[in-house]
Amino acid sequence: MSQRPYLLSDDPQAPFPPAEWALRQPDGLLAVGGDLSLPRLLNAYRGGIFPWFSEGEPLLWWSPNPRAVFRTDGVHLSRRFRRELRDCTWTVRADTCFTDVVAACAALRAGQDGTWITDAMRQAYGELHRHGIAHSIEVFDGDRLVGGLYGLAIGRAFFGESMFSAVSGASKVALATLAQVLHGWDFPLIDAQVANPHTRSLGAEPWSRERFLACIRQQVDLPFAPGHWRERFSPRKAASLAHGPDH
């Protein structure tokens, strides 16, 4: 295995190197270069690889070890938060304002001096959305978008990209509702890429790269037709999450 990241060819159909070749330092860096074309991105995600870079950097491709993963039956909402949801009037929808969700995820937050969701990334994932592969989960308070997340569905695997809250707790509602729906569709996991304190508090588990890849390589080949989720994912009330198991 090389001690340098693999240099991708200009051919968007060219295969990626095995994710197992990723470097230990920096953890998970696998390849550099290429583009954000639809075939390149699909090849990456199907192989457990995702792009992550900042404005002005070359395209960098990653497969960290361990990988942060939510089981779709394992998202944790605290007892206190579930109590707060009993009187909540928020509604959760899918794919009604994908561009707005991505823009909100890209907005600078306290302590940040830049975002990895560059204009090129926004355009690329917009193209994936037009092909029914990228999806947004949206939390509304009336007509106001108060939180959400977006990611990719390939086969029966969901690859989460980013989430946001304009009002406290809204991203938790988006994630828990997505997990509930995906569990009903026989999706076993949501890829969360790299853990942070927030995702760990919601139940993200550290999976070894070996375990993650073994699961993903099966799931991405299972039948699940691409297409927009506006109708497939019927609107749901956030208050329905109040009746789930306490953690």
PDB file of N, CA and C in Angstrom, residues 66-153:
ATOM      1  N   PRO A  66     -12.251   4.109  12.366  1.00  0.00           N
ATOM      2  CA  PRO A  66     -13.569   3.523  12.146  1.00  0.00           C
ATOM      3  C   PRO A  66     -14.515   4.461  11.412  1.00  0.00           C
ATOM      4  N   ARG A  67     -15.668   3.922  11.037  1.00  0.00           N
ATOM      5  CA  ARG A  67     -16.713   4.673  10.343  1.00  0.00           C
ATOM      6  C   ARG A  67     -17.862   4.904  11.314  1.00  0.00           C
ATOM      7  N   ALA A  68     -18.436   6.097  11.309  1.00  0.00           N
ATOM      8  CA  ALA A  68     -19.594   6.395  12.151  1.00  0.00           C
ATOM      9  C   ALA A  68     -20.859   5.920  11.435  1.00  0.00           C
ATOM     10  N   VAL A  69     -21.645   5.103  12.118  1.00  0.00           N
ATOM     11  CA  VAL A  69     -22.822   4.478  11.515  1.00  0.00           C
ATOM     12  C   VAL A  69     -23.989   4.533  12.498  1.00  0.00           C
ATOM     13  N   PHE A  70     -25.168   4.905  11.983  1.00  0.00           N
ATOM     14  CA  PHE A  70     -26.405   4.747  12.742  1.00  0.00           C
ATOM     15  C   PHE A  70     -27.119   3.492  12.253  1.00  0.00           C
ATOM     16  N   ARG A  71     -27.455   2.591  13.137  1.00  0.00           N
ATOM     17  CA  ARG A  71     -28.418   1.554  12.787  1.00  0.00           C
ATOM     18  C   ARG A  71     -29.792   2.223  12.689  1.00  0.00           C
ATOM     19  N   THR A  72     -30.591   1.843  11.728  1.00  0.00           N
ATOM     20  CA  THR A  72     -31.877   2.517  11.553  1.00  0.00           C
ATOM     21  C   THR A  72     -32.850   2.215  12.684  1.00  0.00           C
ATOM     22  N   ASP A  73     -32.547   1.201  13.493  1.00  0.00           N
ATOM     23  CA  ASP A  73     -33.351   0.959  14.686  1.00  0.00           C
ATOM     24  C   ASP A  73     -32.603   1.388  15.944  1.00  0.00           C
ATOM     25  N   GLY A  74     -31.580   2.245  15.767  1.00  0.00           N
ATOM     26  CA  GLY A  74     -30.739   2.583  16.905  1.00  0.00           C
ATOM     27  C   GLY A  74     -30.488   4.059  17.120  1.00  0.00           C
ATOM     28  N   VAL A  75     -31.329   4.947  16.535  1.00  0.00           N
ATOM     29  CA  VAL A  75     -31.180   6.382  16.796  1.00  0.00           C
ATOM     30  C   VAL A  75     -31.779   6.688  18.170  1.00  0.00           C
ATOM     31  N   HIS A  76     -31.018   7.378  19.009  1.00  0.00           N
ATOM     32  CA  HIS A  76     -31.414   7.636  20.395  1.00  0.00           C
ATOM     33  C   HIS A  76     -31.985   9.046  20.537  1.00  0.00           C
ATOM     34  N   LEU A  77     -33.168   9.139  21.081  1.00  0.00           N
ATOM     35  CA  LEU A  77     -33.730  10.423  21.517  1.00  0.00           C
ATOM     36  C   LEU A  77     -33.962  10.322  23.015  1.00  0.00           C
ATOM     37  N   SER A  78     -33.515  11.314  23.743  1.00  0.00           N
ATOM     38  CA  SER A  78     -33.631  11.256  25.203  1.00  0.00           C
ATOM     39  C   SER A  78     -35.094  11.303  25.633  1.00  0.00           C
ATOM     40  N   ARG A  79     -35.344  10.804  26.834  1.00  0.00           N
ATOM     41  CA  ARG A  79     -36.698  10.836  27.391  1.00  0.00           C
ATOM     42  C   ARG A  79     -37.199  12.279  27.483  1.00  0.00           C
ATOM     43  N   ARG A  80     -36.320  13.176  27.888  1.00  0.00           N
ATOM     44  CA  ARG A  80     -36.727  14.580  28.010  1.00  0.00           C
ATOM     45  C   ARG A  80     -37.112  15.157  26.654  1.00  0.00           C
ATOM     46  N   PHE A  81     -36.328  14.858  25.614  1.00  0.00           N
ATOM     47  CA  PHE A  81     -36.635  15.396  24.284  1.00  0.00           C
ATOM     48  C   PHE A  81     -37.943  14.810  23.758  1.00  0.00           C
ATOM     49  N   ARG A  82     -38.181  13.533  24.002  1.00  0.00           N
ATOM     50  CA  ARG A  82     -39.438  12.943  23.553  1.00  0.00           C
ATOM     51  C   ARG A  82     -40.630  13.601  24.240  1.00  0.00           C
ATOM     52  N   ARG A  83     -40.477  13.928  25.509  1.00  0.00           N
ATOM     53  CA  ARG A  83     -41.564  14.630  26.208  1.00  0.00           C
ATOM     54  C   ARG A  83     -41.842  15.976  25.540  1.00  0.00           C
ATOM     55  N   GLU A  84     -40.775  16.674  25.161  1.00  0.00           N
ATOM     56  CA  GLU A  84     -40.937  17.978  24.507  1.00  0.00           C
ATOM     57  C   GLU A  84     -41.659  17.854  23.171  1.00  0.00           C
ATOM     58  N   LEU A  85     -41.525  16.702  22.528  1.00  0.00           N
ATOM     59  CA  LEU A  85     -42.140  16.514  21.218  1.00  0.00           C
ATOM     60  C   LEU A  85     -43.642  16.254  21.280  1.00  0.00           C
ATOM     61  N   ARG A  86     -44.159  15.946  22.456  1.00  0.00           N
ATOM     62  CA  ARG A  86     -45.578  15.594  22.550  1.00  0.00           C
ATOM     63  C   ARG A  86     -46.488  16.699  22.018  1.00  0.00           C
ATOM     64  N   ASP A  87     -46.108  17.944  22.257  1.00  0.00           N
ATOM     65  CA  ASP A  87     -46.927  19.075  21.823  1.00  0.00           C
ATOM     66  C   ASP A  87     -46.334  19.776  20.605  1.00  0.00           C
ATOM     67  N   CYS A  88     -45.359  19.130  19.961  1.00  0.00           N
ATOM     68  CA  CYS A  88     -44.678  19.750  18.823  1.00  0.00           C
ATOM     69  C   CYS A  88     -45.576  19.694  17.585  1.00  0.00           C
ATOM     70  N   THR A  89     -45.631  20.785  16.848  1.00  0.00           N
ATOM     71  CA  THR A  89     -46.467  20.856  15.643  1.00  0.00           C
ATOM     72  C   THR A  89     -45.658  20.738  14.350  1.00  0.00           C
ATOM     73  N   TRP A  90     -44.387  20.431  14.456  1.00  0.00           N
ATOM     74  CA  TRP A  90     -43.555  20.310  13.261  1.00  0.00           C
ATOM     75  C   TRP A  90     -44.014  19.145  12.379  1.00  0.00           C
ATOM     76  N   THR A  91     -43.772  19.317  11.083  1.00  0.00           N
ATOM     77  CA  THR A  91     -44.056  18.281  10.092  1.00  0.00           C
ATOM     78  C   THR A  91     -42.766  17.939   9.367  1.00  0.00           C
ATOM     79  N   VAL A  92     -42.571  16.663   9.072  1.00  0.00           N
ATOM     80  CA  VAL A  92     -41.367  16.195   8.381  1.00  0.00           C
ATOM     81  C   VAL A  92     -41.755  15.725   6.981  1.00  0.00           C
ATOM     82  N   ARG A  93     -41.040  16.248   5.987  1.00  0.00           N
ATOM     83  CA  ARG A  93     -41.297  15.898   4.589  1.00  0.00           C
ATOM     84  C   ARG A  93     -39.986  15.498   3.934  1.00  0.00           C
ATOM     85  N   ALA A  94     -40.065  15.090   2.685  1.00  0.00           N
ATOM     86  CA  ALA A  94     -38.862  14.720   1.938  1.00  0.00           C
ATOM     87  C   ALA A  94     -38.924  15.297   0.529  1.00  0.00           C
ATOM     88  N   ASP A  95     -37.786  15.774   0.073  1.00  0.00           N
ATOM     89  CA  ASP A  95     -37.573  16.180  -1.322  1.00  0.00           C
ATOM     90  C   ASP A  95     -38.505  17.282  -1.809  1.00  0.00           C
ATOM     91  N   THR A  96     -38.919  18.170  -0.906  1.00  0.00           N
ATOM     92  CA  THR A  96     -39.722  19.313  -1.356  1.00  0.00           C
ATOM     93  C   THR A  96     -38.893  20.582  -1.508  1.00  0.00           C
ATOM     94  N   CYS A  97     -37.692  20.617  -0.893  1.00  0.00           N
ATOM     95  CA  CYS A  97     -36.839  21.813  -1.016  1.00  0.00           C
ATOM     96  C   CYS A  97     -35.372  21.421  -0.817  1.00  0.00           C
ATOM     97  N   PHE A  98     -34.909  20.493  -1.654  1.00  0.00           N
ATOM     98  CA  PHE A  98     -33.556  19.964  -1.535  1.00  0.00           C
ATOM     99  C   PHE A  98     -32.511  21.082  -1.545  1.00  0.00           C
ATOM    100  N   THR A  99     -32.624  22.005  -2.486  1.00  0.00           N
ATOM    101  CA  THR A  99     -31.633  23.082  -2.617  1.00  0.00           C
ATOM    102  C   THR A  99     -31.549  23.915  -1.346  1.00  0.00           C
ATOM    103  N   ASP A 100     -32.694  24.185  -0.732  1.00  0.00           N
ATOM    104  CA  ASP A 100     -32.713  24.985   0.502  1.00  0.00           C
ATOM    105  C   ASP A 100     -32.033  24.249   1.650  1.00  0.00           C
ATOM    106  N   VAL A 101     -32.233  22.946   1.733  1.00  0.00           N
ATOM    107  CA  VAL A 101     -31.597  22.167   2.803  1.00  0.00           C
ATOM    108  C   VAL A 101     -30.085  22.171   2.631  1.00  0.00           C
ATOM    109  N   VAL A 102     -29.616  21.946   1.408  1.00  0.00           N
ATOM    110  CA  VAL A 102     -28.167  21.945   1.173  1.00  0.00           C
ATOM    111  C   VAL A 102     -27.578  23.324   1.489  1.00  0.00           C
ATOM    112  N   ALA A 103     -28.267  24.371   1.077  1.00  0.00           N
ATOM    113  CA  ALA A 103     -27.781  25.728   1.360  1.00  0.00           C
ATOM    114  C   ALA A 103     -27.706  25.982   2.858  1.00  0.00           C
ATOM    115  N   ALA A 104     -28.692  25.515   3.610  1.00  0.00           N
ATOM    116  CA  ALA A 104     -28.676  25.699   5.066  1.00  0.00           C
ATOM    117  C   ALA A 104     -27.547  24.899   5.706  1.00  0.00           C
ATOM    118  N   CYS A 105     -27.290  23.695   5.195  1.00  0.00           N
ATOM    119  CA  CYS A 105     -26.179  22.900   5.716  1.00  0.00           C
ATOM    120  C   CYS A 105     -24.836  23.561   5.422  1.00  0.00           C
ATOM    121  N   ALA A 106     -24.764  24.276   4.295  1.00  0.00           N
ATOM    122  CA  ALA A 106     -23.515  24.918   3.885  1.00  0.00           C
ATOM    123  C   ALA A 106     -23.256  26.231   4.605  1.00  0.00           C
ATOM    124  N   ALA A 107     -24.269  26.802   5.253  1.00  0.00           N
ATOM    125  CA  ALA A 107     -24.114  28.105   5.899  1.00  0.00           C
ATOM    126  C   ALA A 107     -23.065  28.021   7.004  1.00  0.00           C
ATOM    127  N   LEU A 108     -22.261  29.074   7.126  1.00  0.00           N
ATOM    128  CA  LEU A 108     -21.226  29.105   8.156  1.00  0.00           C
ATOM    129  C   LEU A 108     -21.847  29.101   9.546  1.00  0.00           C
ATOM    130  N   ARG A 109     -21.209  28.348  10.457  1.00  0.00           N
ATOM    131  CA  ARG A 109     -21.666  28.257  11.827  1.00  0.00           C
ATOM    132  C   ARG A 109     -20.620  28.872  12.750  1.00  0.00           C
ATOM    133  N   ALA A 110     -21.002  29.064  13.988  1.00  0.00           N
ATOM    134  CA  ALA A 110     -20.094  29.701  14.949  1.00  0.00           C
ATOM    135  C   ALA A 110     -18.775  28.949  15.009  1.00  0.00           C
ATOM    136  N   GLY A 111     -17.669  29.694  14.893  1.00  0.00           N
ATOM    137  CA  GLY A 111     -16.346  29.108  14.974  1.00  0.00           C
ATOM    138  C   GLY A 111     -15.801  28.591  13.659  1.00  0.00           C
ATOM    139  N   GLN A 112     -16.599  28.624  12.598  1.00  0.00           N
ATOM    140  CA  GLN A 112     -16.143  28.156  11.299  1.00  0.00           C
ATOM    141  C   GLN A 112     -15.632  29.320  10.465  1.00  0.00           C
ATOM    142  N   ASP A 113     -14.612  29.046   9.640  1.00  0.00           N
ATOM    143  CA  ASP A 113     -14.136  30.078   8.713  1.00  0.00           C
ATOM    144  C   ASP A 113     -14.301  29.625   7.270  1.00  0.00           C
ATOM    145  N   GLY A 114     -15.022  28.538   7.067  1.00  0.00           N
ATOM    146  CA  GLY A 114     -15.277  28.049   5.718  1.00  0.00           C
ATOM    147  C   GLY A 114     -16.188  26.837   5.773  1.00  0.00           C
ATOM    148  N   THR A 115     -16.581  26.350   4.613  1.00  0.00           N
ATOM    149  CA  THR A 115     -17.441  25.182   4.535  1.00  0.00           C
ATOM    150  C   THR A 115     -16.911  24.224   3.489  1.00  0.00           C
ATOM    151  N   TRP A 116     -17.075  22.912   3.753  1.00  0.00           N
ATOM    152  CA  TRP A 116     -16.673  21.925   2.758  1.00  0.00           C
ATOM    153  C   TRP A 116     -17.758  21.733   1.704  1.00  0.00           C
ATOM    154  N   ILE A 117     -18.961  22.282   1.953  1.00  0.00           N
ATOM    155  CA  ILE A 117     -20.029  22.170   0.956  1.00  0.00           C
ATOM    156  C   ILE A 117     -19.865  23.333  -0.020  1.00  0.00           C
ATOM    157  N   THR A 118     -18.908  23.193  -0.914  1.00  0.00           N
ATOM    158  CA  THR A 118     -18.559  24.235  -1.867  1.00  0.00           C
ATOM    159  C   THR A 118     -19.629  24.341  -2.956  1.00  0.00           C
ATOM    160  N   ASP A 119     -19.505  25.371  -3.785  1.00  0.00           N
ATOM    161  CA  ASP A 119     -20.440  25.518  -4.906  1.00  0.00           C
ATOM    162  C   ASP A 119     -20.407  24.285  -5.807  1.00  0.00           C
ATOM    163  N   ALA A 120     -19.208  23.749  -6.021  1.00  0.00           N
ATOM    164  CA  ALA A 120     -19.093  22.555  -6.868  1.00  0.00           C
ATOM    165  C   ALA A 120     -19.814  21.371  -6.239  1.00  0.00           C
ATOM    166  N   MET A 121     -19.700  21.228  -4.928  1.00  0.00           N
ATOM    167  CA  MET A 121     -20.401  20.145  -4.239  1.00  0.00           C
ATOM    168  C   MET A 121     -21.909  20.340  -4.334  1.00  0.00           C
ATOM    169  N   ARG A 122     -22.364  21.554  -4.164  1.00  0.00           N
ATOM    170  CA  ARG A 122     -23.797  21.808  -4.233  1.00  0.00           C
ATOM    171  C   ARG A 122     -24.345  21.482  -5.612  1.00  0.00           C
ATOM    172  N   GLN A 123     -23.600  21.830  -6.644  1.00  0.00           N
ATOM    173  CA  GLN A 123     -24.038  21.512  -8.002  1.00  0.00           C
ATOM    174  C   GLN A 123     -24.054  20.005  -8.234  1.00  0.00           C
ATOM    175  N   ALA A 124     -23.025  19.319  -7.739  1.00  0.00           N
ATOM    176  CA  ALA A 124     -22.927  17.874  -7.943  1.00  0.00           C
ATOM    177  C   ALA A 124     -24.069  17.135  -7.251  1.00  0.00           C
ATOM    178  N   TYR A 125     -24.372  17.515  -6.016  1.00  0.00           N
ATOM    179  CA  TYR A 125     -25.431  16.815  -5.305  1.00  0.00           C
ATOM    180  C   TYR A 125     -26.804  17.227  -5.818  1.00  0.00           C
ATOM    181  N   GLY A 126     -26.904  18.428  -6.374  1.00  0.00           N
ATOM    182  CA  GLY A 126     -28.129  18.813  -7.062  1.00  0.00           C
ATOM    183  C   GLY A 126     -28.391  17.913  -8.263  1.00  0.00           C
ATOM    184  N   GLU A 127     -27.336  17.564  -8.981  1.00  0.00           N
ATOM    185  CA  GLU A 127     -27.478  16.644 -10.110  1.00  0.00           C
ATOM    186  C   GLU A 127     -27.896  15.256  -9.622  1.00  0.00           C
ATOM    187  N   LEU A 128     -27.314  14.800  -8.522  1.00  0.00           N
ATOM    188  CA  LEU A 128     -27.730  13.520  -7.956  1.00  0.00           C
ATOM    189  C   LEU A 128     -29.197  13.561  -7.532  1.00  0.00           C
ATOM    190  N   HIS A 129     -29.632  14.686  -7.017  1.00  0.00           N
ATOM    191  CA  HIS A 129     -31.039  14.822  -6.634  1.00  0.00           C
ATOM    192  C   HIS A 129     -31.939  14.755  -7.861  1.00  0.00           C
ATOM    193  N   ARG A 130     -31.555  15.393  -8.945  1.00  0.00           N
ATOM    194  CA  ARG A 130     -32.367  15.368 -10.164  1.00  0.00           C
ATOM    195  C   ARG A 130     -32.503  13.946 -10.708  1.00  0.00           C
ATOM    196  N   HIS A 131     -31.533  13.099 -10.407  1.00  0.00           N
ATOM    197  CA  HIS A 131     -31.595  11.703 -10.831  1.00  0.00           C
ATOM    198  C   HIS A 131     -32.252  10.801  -9.786  1.00  0.00           C
ATOM    199  N   GLY A 132     -32.800  11.390  -8.734  1.00  0.00           N
ATOM    200  CA  GLY A 132     -33.507  10.609  -7.728  1.00  0.00           C
ATOM    201  C   GLY A 132     -32.606   9.796  -6.826  1.00  0.00           C
ATOM    202  N   ILE A 133     -31.343  10.234  -6.676  1.00  0.00           N
ATOM    203  CA  ILE A 133     -30.369   9.507  -5.847  1.00  0.00           C
ATOM    204  C   ILE A 133     -30.100  10.244  -4.534  1.00  0.00           C
ATOM    205  N   ALA A 134     -29.972  11.558  -4.590  1.00  0.00           N
ATOM    206  CA  ALA A 134     -29.790  12.370  -3.380  1.00  0.00           C
ATOM    207  C   ALA A 134     -31.150  12.862  -2.899  1.00  0.00           C
ATOM    208  N   HIS A 135     -31.316  12.892  -1.579  1.00  0.00           N
ATOM    209  CA  HIS A 135     -32.608  13.222  -0.985  1.00  0.00           C
ATOM    210  C   HIS A 135     -32.436  14.156   0.201  1.00  0.00           C
ATOM    211  N   SER A 136     -33.461  14.950   0.423  1.00  0.00           N
ATOM    212  CA  SER A 136     -33.479  15.828   1.600  1.00  0.00           C
ATOM    213  C   SER A 136     -34.649  15.446   2.495  1.00  0.00           C
ATOM    214  N   ILE A 137     -34.392  15.481   3.789  1.00  0.00           N
ATOM    215  CA  ILE A 137     -35.431  15.304   4.811  1.00  0.00           C
ATOM    216  C   ILE A 137     -35.593  16.658   5.483  1.00  0.00           C
ATOM    217  N   GLU A 138     -36.809  17.159   5.524  1.00  0.00           N
ATOM    218  CA  GLU A 138     -37.056  18.565   5.884  1.00  0.00           C
ATOM    219  C   GLU A 138     -38.046  18.658   7.044  1.00  0.00           C
ATOM    220  N   VAL A 139     -37.717  19.490   8.001  1.00  0.00           N
ATOM    221  CA  VAL A 139     -38.591  19.713   9.154  1.00  0.00           C
ATOM    222  C   VAL A 139     -39.170  21.113   9.042  1.00  0.00           C
ATOM    223  N   PHE A 140     -40.492  21.186   9.038  1.00  0.00           N
ATOM    224  CA  PHE A 140     -41.184  22.460   8.881  1.00  0.00           C
ATOM    225  C   PHE A 140     -41.984  22.799  10.133  1.00  0.00           C
ATOM    226  N   ASP A 141     -41.917  24.075  10.497  1.00  0.00           N
ATOM    227  CA  ASP A 141     -42.818  24.651  11.491  1.00  0.00           C
ATOM    228  C   ASP A 141     -43.770  25.536  10.697  1.00  0.00           C
ATOM    229  N   GLY A 142     -44.939  25.029  10.388  1.00  0.00           N
ATOM    230  CA  GLY A 142     -45.802  25.720   9.435  1.00  0.00           C
ATOM    231  C   GLY A 142     -45.148  25.703   8.063  1.00  0.00           C
ATOM    232  N   ASP A 143     -44.906  26.902   7.514  1.00  0.00           N
ATOM    233  CA  ASP A 143     -44.239  27.004   6.216  1.00  0.00           C
ATOM    234  C   ASP A 143     -42.747  27.294   6.349  1.00  0.00           C
ATOM    235  N   ARG A 144     -42.239  27.331   7.564  1.00  0.00           N
ATOM    236  CA  ARG A 144     -40.831  27.666   7.793  1.00  0.00           C
ATOM    237  C   ARG A 144     -39.976  26.411   7.921  1.00  0.00           C
ATOM    238  N   LEU A 145     -38.908  26.348   7.143  1.00  0.00           N
ATOM    239  CA  LEU A 145     -37.952  25.253   7.237  1.00  0.00           C
ATOM    240  C   LEU A 145     -37.078  25.475   8.463  1.00  0.00           C
ATOM    241  N   VAL A 146     -37.146  24.566   9.442  1.00  0.00           N
ATOM    242  CA  VAL A 146     -36.415  24.763  10.696  1.00  0.00           C
ATOM    243  C   VAL A 146     -35.285  23.759  10.895  1.00  0.00           C
ATOM    244  N   GLY A 147     -35.178  22.772  10.025  1.00  0.00           N
ATOM    245  CA  GLY A 147     -34.097  21.803  10.148  1.00  0.00           C
ATOM    246  C   GLY A 147     -34.181  20.761   9.059  1.00  0.00           C
ATOM    247  N   GLY A 148     -33.128  19.968   8.942  1.00  0.00           N
ATOM    248  CA  GLY A 148     -33.161  18.914   7.937  1.00  0.00           C
ATOM    249  C   GLY A 148     -31.800  18.286   7.726  1.00  0.00           C
ATOM    250  N   LEU A 149     -31.752  17.383   6.774  1.00  0.00           N
ATOM    251  CA  LEU A 149     -30.514  16.718   6.395  1.00  0.00           C
ATOM    252  C   LEU A 149     -30.622  16.291   4.944  1.00  0.00           C
ATOM    253  N   TYR A 150     -29.475  15.915   4.370  1.00  0.00           N
ATOM    254  CA  TYR A 150     -29.508  15.353   3.016  1.00  0.00           C
ATOM    255  C   TYR A 150     -28.464  14.257   2.899  1.00  0.00           C
ATOM    256  N   GLY A 151     -28.667  13.394   1.918  1.00  0.00           N
ATOM    257  CA  GLY A 151     -27.749  12.287   1.688  1.00  0.00           C
ATOM    258  C   GLY A 151     -28.170  11.507   0.461  1.00  0.00           C
ATOM    259  N   LEU A 152     -27.528  10.373   0.245  1.00  0.00           N
ATOM    260  CA  LEU A 152     -27.740   9.561  -0.942  1.00  0.00           C
ATOM    261  C   LEU A 152     -28.326   8.214  -0.568  1.00  0.00           C
ATOM    262  N   ALA A 153     -29.249   7.725  -1.391  1.00  0.00           N
ATOM    263  CA  ALA A 153     -29.760   6.366  -1.268  1.00  0.00           C
ATOM    264  C   ALA A 153     -29.305   5.580  -2.487  1.00  0.00           C
TER     265      ALA A 153
END
